[in-house]
CSV table of C-alpha atoms in Angstrom, one decimal:
chain,number,residue,atom,x,y,z
U,286,LYS,CA,70.5,-260.1,-23.8
U,287,ASN,CA,71.1,-256.9,-21.7
U,288,MET,CA,67.7,-255.6,-22.8
U,289,ASN,CA,65.9,-258.7,-21.6
U,290,TRP,CA,67.7,-258.5,-18.3
U,291,CYS,CA,66.7,-254.9,-18.0
U,292,MET,CA,63.1,-255.8,-18.8
U,293,GLY,CA,63.2,-258.5,-16.2
U,294,THR,CA,64.5,-256.1,-13.6
U,295,LYS,CA,61.8,-253.5,-14.5
U,296,TRP,CA,59.2,-256.3,-14.3
U,297,LYS,CA,60.4,-257.3,-10.8
U,298,GLN,CA,60.1,-253.8,-9.6
U,299,LYS,CA,56.5,-253.6,-10.8
U,300,ASN,CA,55.8,-256.8,-9.0
U,301,ARG,CA,57.2,-255.5,-5.7
U,302,ARG,CA,54.6,-252.7,-5.9
U,303,GLY,CA,52.0,-255.4,-6.2
U,304,ASP,CA,50.2,-254.2,-9.4
U,305,GLU,CA,50.9,-256.8,-12.0
U,306,LEU,CA,51.7,-259.6,-9.5
U,307,LYS,CA,48.2,-260.1,-8.4
U,308,ALA,CA,46.8,-260.2,-12.0
U,309,LYS,CA,49.6,-262.4,-13.1
U,310,ASP,CA,49.1,-264.8,-10.3
U,311,TYR,CA,45.4,-264.9,-11.0
U,312,LEU,CA,46.1,-265.8,-14.7
U,313,LYS,CA,48.8,-268.4,-13.7
U,314,GLN,CA,46.2,-270.4,-11.9
U,315,LEU,CA,45.5,-272.5,-15.0
U,316,SER,CA,49.1,-273.5,-15.3
U,317,GLN,CA,49.3,-274.4,-11.6
U,318,LEU,CA,46.1,-276.4,-11.8
U,319,ASN,CA,47.3,-278.2,-14.9
U,320,LYS,CA,50.4,-279.3,-13.0
U,321,LEU,CA,48.3,-280.4,-10.1
U,322,ILE,CA,46.1,-282.5,-12.4
U,323,GLU,CA,49.2,-284.1,-14.0
U,324,ASN,CA,50.6,-285.0,-10.6
U,325,LYS,CA,47.2,-286.4,-9.4
U,326,LEU,CA,47.0,-288.5,-12.5
U,327,ALA,CA,50.5,-289.9,-11.8
U,328,GLU,CA,49.5,-290.7,-8.2
U,329,ARG,CA,46.4,-292.4,-9.4
U,330,ASP,CA,48.4,-294.5,-11.9
U,331,GLN,CA,50.7,-295.5,-9.0
U,332,TRP,CA,47.8,-296.7,-6.9
U,333,LYS,CA,46.3,-298.5,-9.9
U,334,ALA,CA,49.6,-300.3,-10.4
U,335,ILE,CA,49.8,-301.3,-6.7
U,336,ALA,CA,46.2,-302.5,-6.7
U,337,THR,CA,46.7,-304.4,-9.9
U,338,ASN,CA,50.0,-305.9,-8.6
U,339,VAL,CA,48.3,-307.0,-5.3
U,340,THR,CA,45.3,-308.4,-7.2
U,341,GLN,CA,47.7,-310.4,-9.5
U,342,ARG,CA,49.4,-311.8,-6.4
U,343,LEU,CA,46.1,-312.8,-4.9
U,344,THR,CA,45.1,-314.8,-7.9
U,345,SER,CA,48.4,-316.5,-8.3
U,346,ASP,CA,48.3,-320.1,-6.9
U,347,ARG,CA,51.8,-320.0,-5.5
U,348,VAL,CA,51.5,-316.7,-3.6
U,349,GLN,CA,47.8,-317.0,-2.6
U,350,THR,CA,48.4,-318.3,0.9
U,351,SER,CA,50.8,-315.6,1.8
U,352,SER,CA,49.0,-312.6,0.3
U,353,ASN,CA,47.3,-310.0,2.4
U,354,PRO,CA,43.7,-309.2,1.4
U,355,GLN,CA,43.9,-306.0,3.6
U,356,ARG,CA,46.7,-304.7,1.4
U,357,MET,CA,44.6,-305.0,-1.7
U,358,GLU,CA,41.6,-303.3,0.0
U,359,ASP,CA,43.9,-300.4,1.1
U,360,ALA,CA,45.3,-300.1,-2.4
U,361,VAL,CA,41.8,-300.1,-4.0
U,362,LEU,CA,40.6,-297.5,-1.4
U,363,LYS,CA,43.6,-295.3,-2.2
U,364,LEU,CA,42.9,-295.7,-5.9
U,365,ILE,CA,39.3,-294.6,-5.4
U,366,GLU,CA,40.4,-291.6,-3.3
U,367,ALA,CA,43.0,-290.7,-6.0
U,368,GLU,CA,40.3,-290.8,-8.7
U,369,LYS,CA,38.1,-288.4,-6.7
U,370,GLU,CA,41.1,-286.0,-6.3
U,371,VAL,CA,41.7,-286.1,-10.0
U,372,ASP,CA,38.0,-285.4,-10.7
U,373,ASP,CA,37.9,-282.5,-8.2
U,374,ALA,CA,41.1,-281.0,-9.7
U,375,ILE,CA,39.6,-281.2,-13.2
U,376,ASP,CA,36.4,-279.6,-12.0
U,377,LYS,CA,38.3,-276.7,-10.4
U,378,TYR,CA,40.4,-276.3,-13.6
U,379,VAL,CA,37.3,-276.1,-15.8
U,380,ASP,CA,35.6,-273.6,-13.5
U,381,THR,CA,38.8,-271.5,-13.2
U,382,LYS,CA,39.4,-271.6,-17.0
U,383,ARG,CA,35.9,-270.3,-17.6
U,384,GLU,CA,36.3,-267.5,-15.1
U,385,ILE,CA,39.7,-266.5,-16.5
U,386,ILE,CA,38.5,-266.5,-20.1
U,387,ALA,CA,35.5,-264.4,-19.1
U,388,THR,CA,37.8,-262.0,-17.4
U,389,ILE,CA,40.3,-261.6,-20.3
U,390,THR,CA,37.4,-261.5,-22.8
U,391,LYS,CA,36.5,-258.1,-21.2
U,392,LEU,CA,39.8,-256.8,-22.7
U,393,SER,CA,38.6,-257.4,-26.2
U,394,ALA,CA,36.3,-254.4,-25.7
U,395,THR,CA,39.3,-252.2,-24.9
U,396,ASN,CA,42.0,-253.8,-27.1
U,397,GLU,CA,41.7,-257.0,-29.1
U,398,THR,CA,45.5,-257.5,-29.0
U,399,TYR,CA,45.6,-257.5,-25.2
U,400,TYR,CA,42.9,-260.1,-25.1
U,401,ASP,CA,44.7,-262.3,-27.7
U,402,VAL,CA,48.1,-262.0,-26.0
U,403,LEU,CA,46.8,-263.0,-22.6
U,404,HIS,CA,44.7,-265.8,-24.1
U,405,LYS,CA,47.7,-267.2,-26.0
U,406,ILE,CA,50.0,-266.9,-22.9
U,407,TYR,CA,47.7,-268.1,-20.1
U,408,VAL,CA,45.1,-270.3,-21.8
U,409,GLN,CA,46.9,-271.7,-24.8
U,410,ARG,CA,50.2,-271.8,-22.8
U,411,PHE,CA,52.5,-270.1,-25.4
U,412,THR,CA,55.7,-268.4,-24.2
U,413,LEU,CA,56.1,-264.6,-24.5
U,414,ASP,CA,58.7,-265.2,-27.2
U,415,ASP,CA,56.3,-267.4,-29.2
U,416,VAL,CA,53.6,-264.8,-29.0
U,417,ALA,CA,56.0,-262.0,-30.1
U,418,GLU,CA,57.0,-264.2,-33.1
U,419,MET,CA,53.3,-264.8,-34.0
U,420,TYR,CA,52.8,-261.1,-34.1
U,421,GLY,CA,56.1,-260.5,-35.9
U,422,ASN,CA,57.2,-258.2,-33.1
U,423,SER,CA,60.1,-258.0,-30.6
U,424,ARG,CA,60.5,-259.2,-27.1
U,425,ALA,CA,60.3,-255.6,-25.9
U,426,TRP,CA,57.0,-255.2,-27.7
U,427,ILE,CA,55.5,-258.3,-26.1
U,428,ASP,CA,56.8,-257.4,-22.6
U,429,LYS,CA,55.2,-253.9,-22.9
U,430,THR,CA,51.9,-255.3,-24.4
U,431,HIS,CA,51.7,-258.1,-21.8
U,432,GLY,CA,52.3,-255.6,-19.0
U,433,ARG,CA,49.6,-253.2,-20.2
U,434,ALA,CA,47.2,-256.1,-20.6
U,435,LEU,CA,48.0,-257.2,-17.0
U,436,ASN,CA,47.3,-253.7,-15.8
U,437,ILE,CA,43.8,-253.8,-17.3
U,438,VAL,CA,43.2,-257.3,-15.8
U,439,GLN,CA,44.3,-255.9,-12.4
U,440,ARG,CA,41.7,-253.1,-12.7
U,441,ILE,CA,39.0,-255.7,-13.6
U,442,ILE,CA,40.0,-257.8,-10.5
U,443,ASP,CA,40.1,-254.7,-8.3
U,444,GLU,CA,36.6,-253.6,-9.5
U,445,ARG,CA,35.3,-257.2,-8.9
U,446,GLU,CA,36.7,-257.1,-5.4
U,447,ARG,CA,35.2,-253.7,-4.7
U,448,ASN,CA,31.8,-254.8,-6.0
U,449,ALA,CA,32.0,-258.0,-3.8
U,450,VAL,CA,32.7,-255.9,-0.7
U,451,HIS,CA,29.7,-253.6,-1.4
U,452,LYS,CA,27.3,-256.6,-1.7
């Protein structure tokens, strides 16, 4: 336990320098977008339920005279808007996933293990402990391997940014 705490402390110090943090944030985009999609789907489902509930009330004989057609229209419009937001979020997720996979694939030329570790963590969404176990190695090994792989991703990102500035 103390070793994990120390590794966490070391990791935080590296993040304060800004080296790994940028690469890690770049790779974490997939997880963040996945959460966004899940939330947008929940919002869409809520609007669908409201629209369905209002529609059912409109078709019911005993409530028909007191129902508000404007409320149904508002709910349907919100549902359509929510559907578009879900589609947009999914499009962004797919584009971002392609870009991230292309970036980490560049690591396979340097070190296949670095590529595989990052793919398992950020694309397949395994935990560091899961990946260490898959490789039959310790938490210390995965922390070190993950950190080294992030350093290479950082260099790739920095090079990409330098090339974008020169264009």
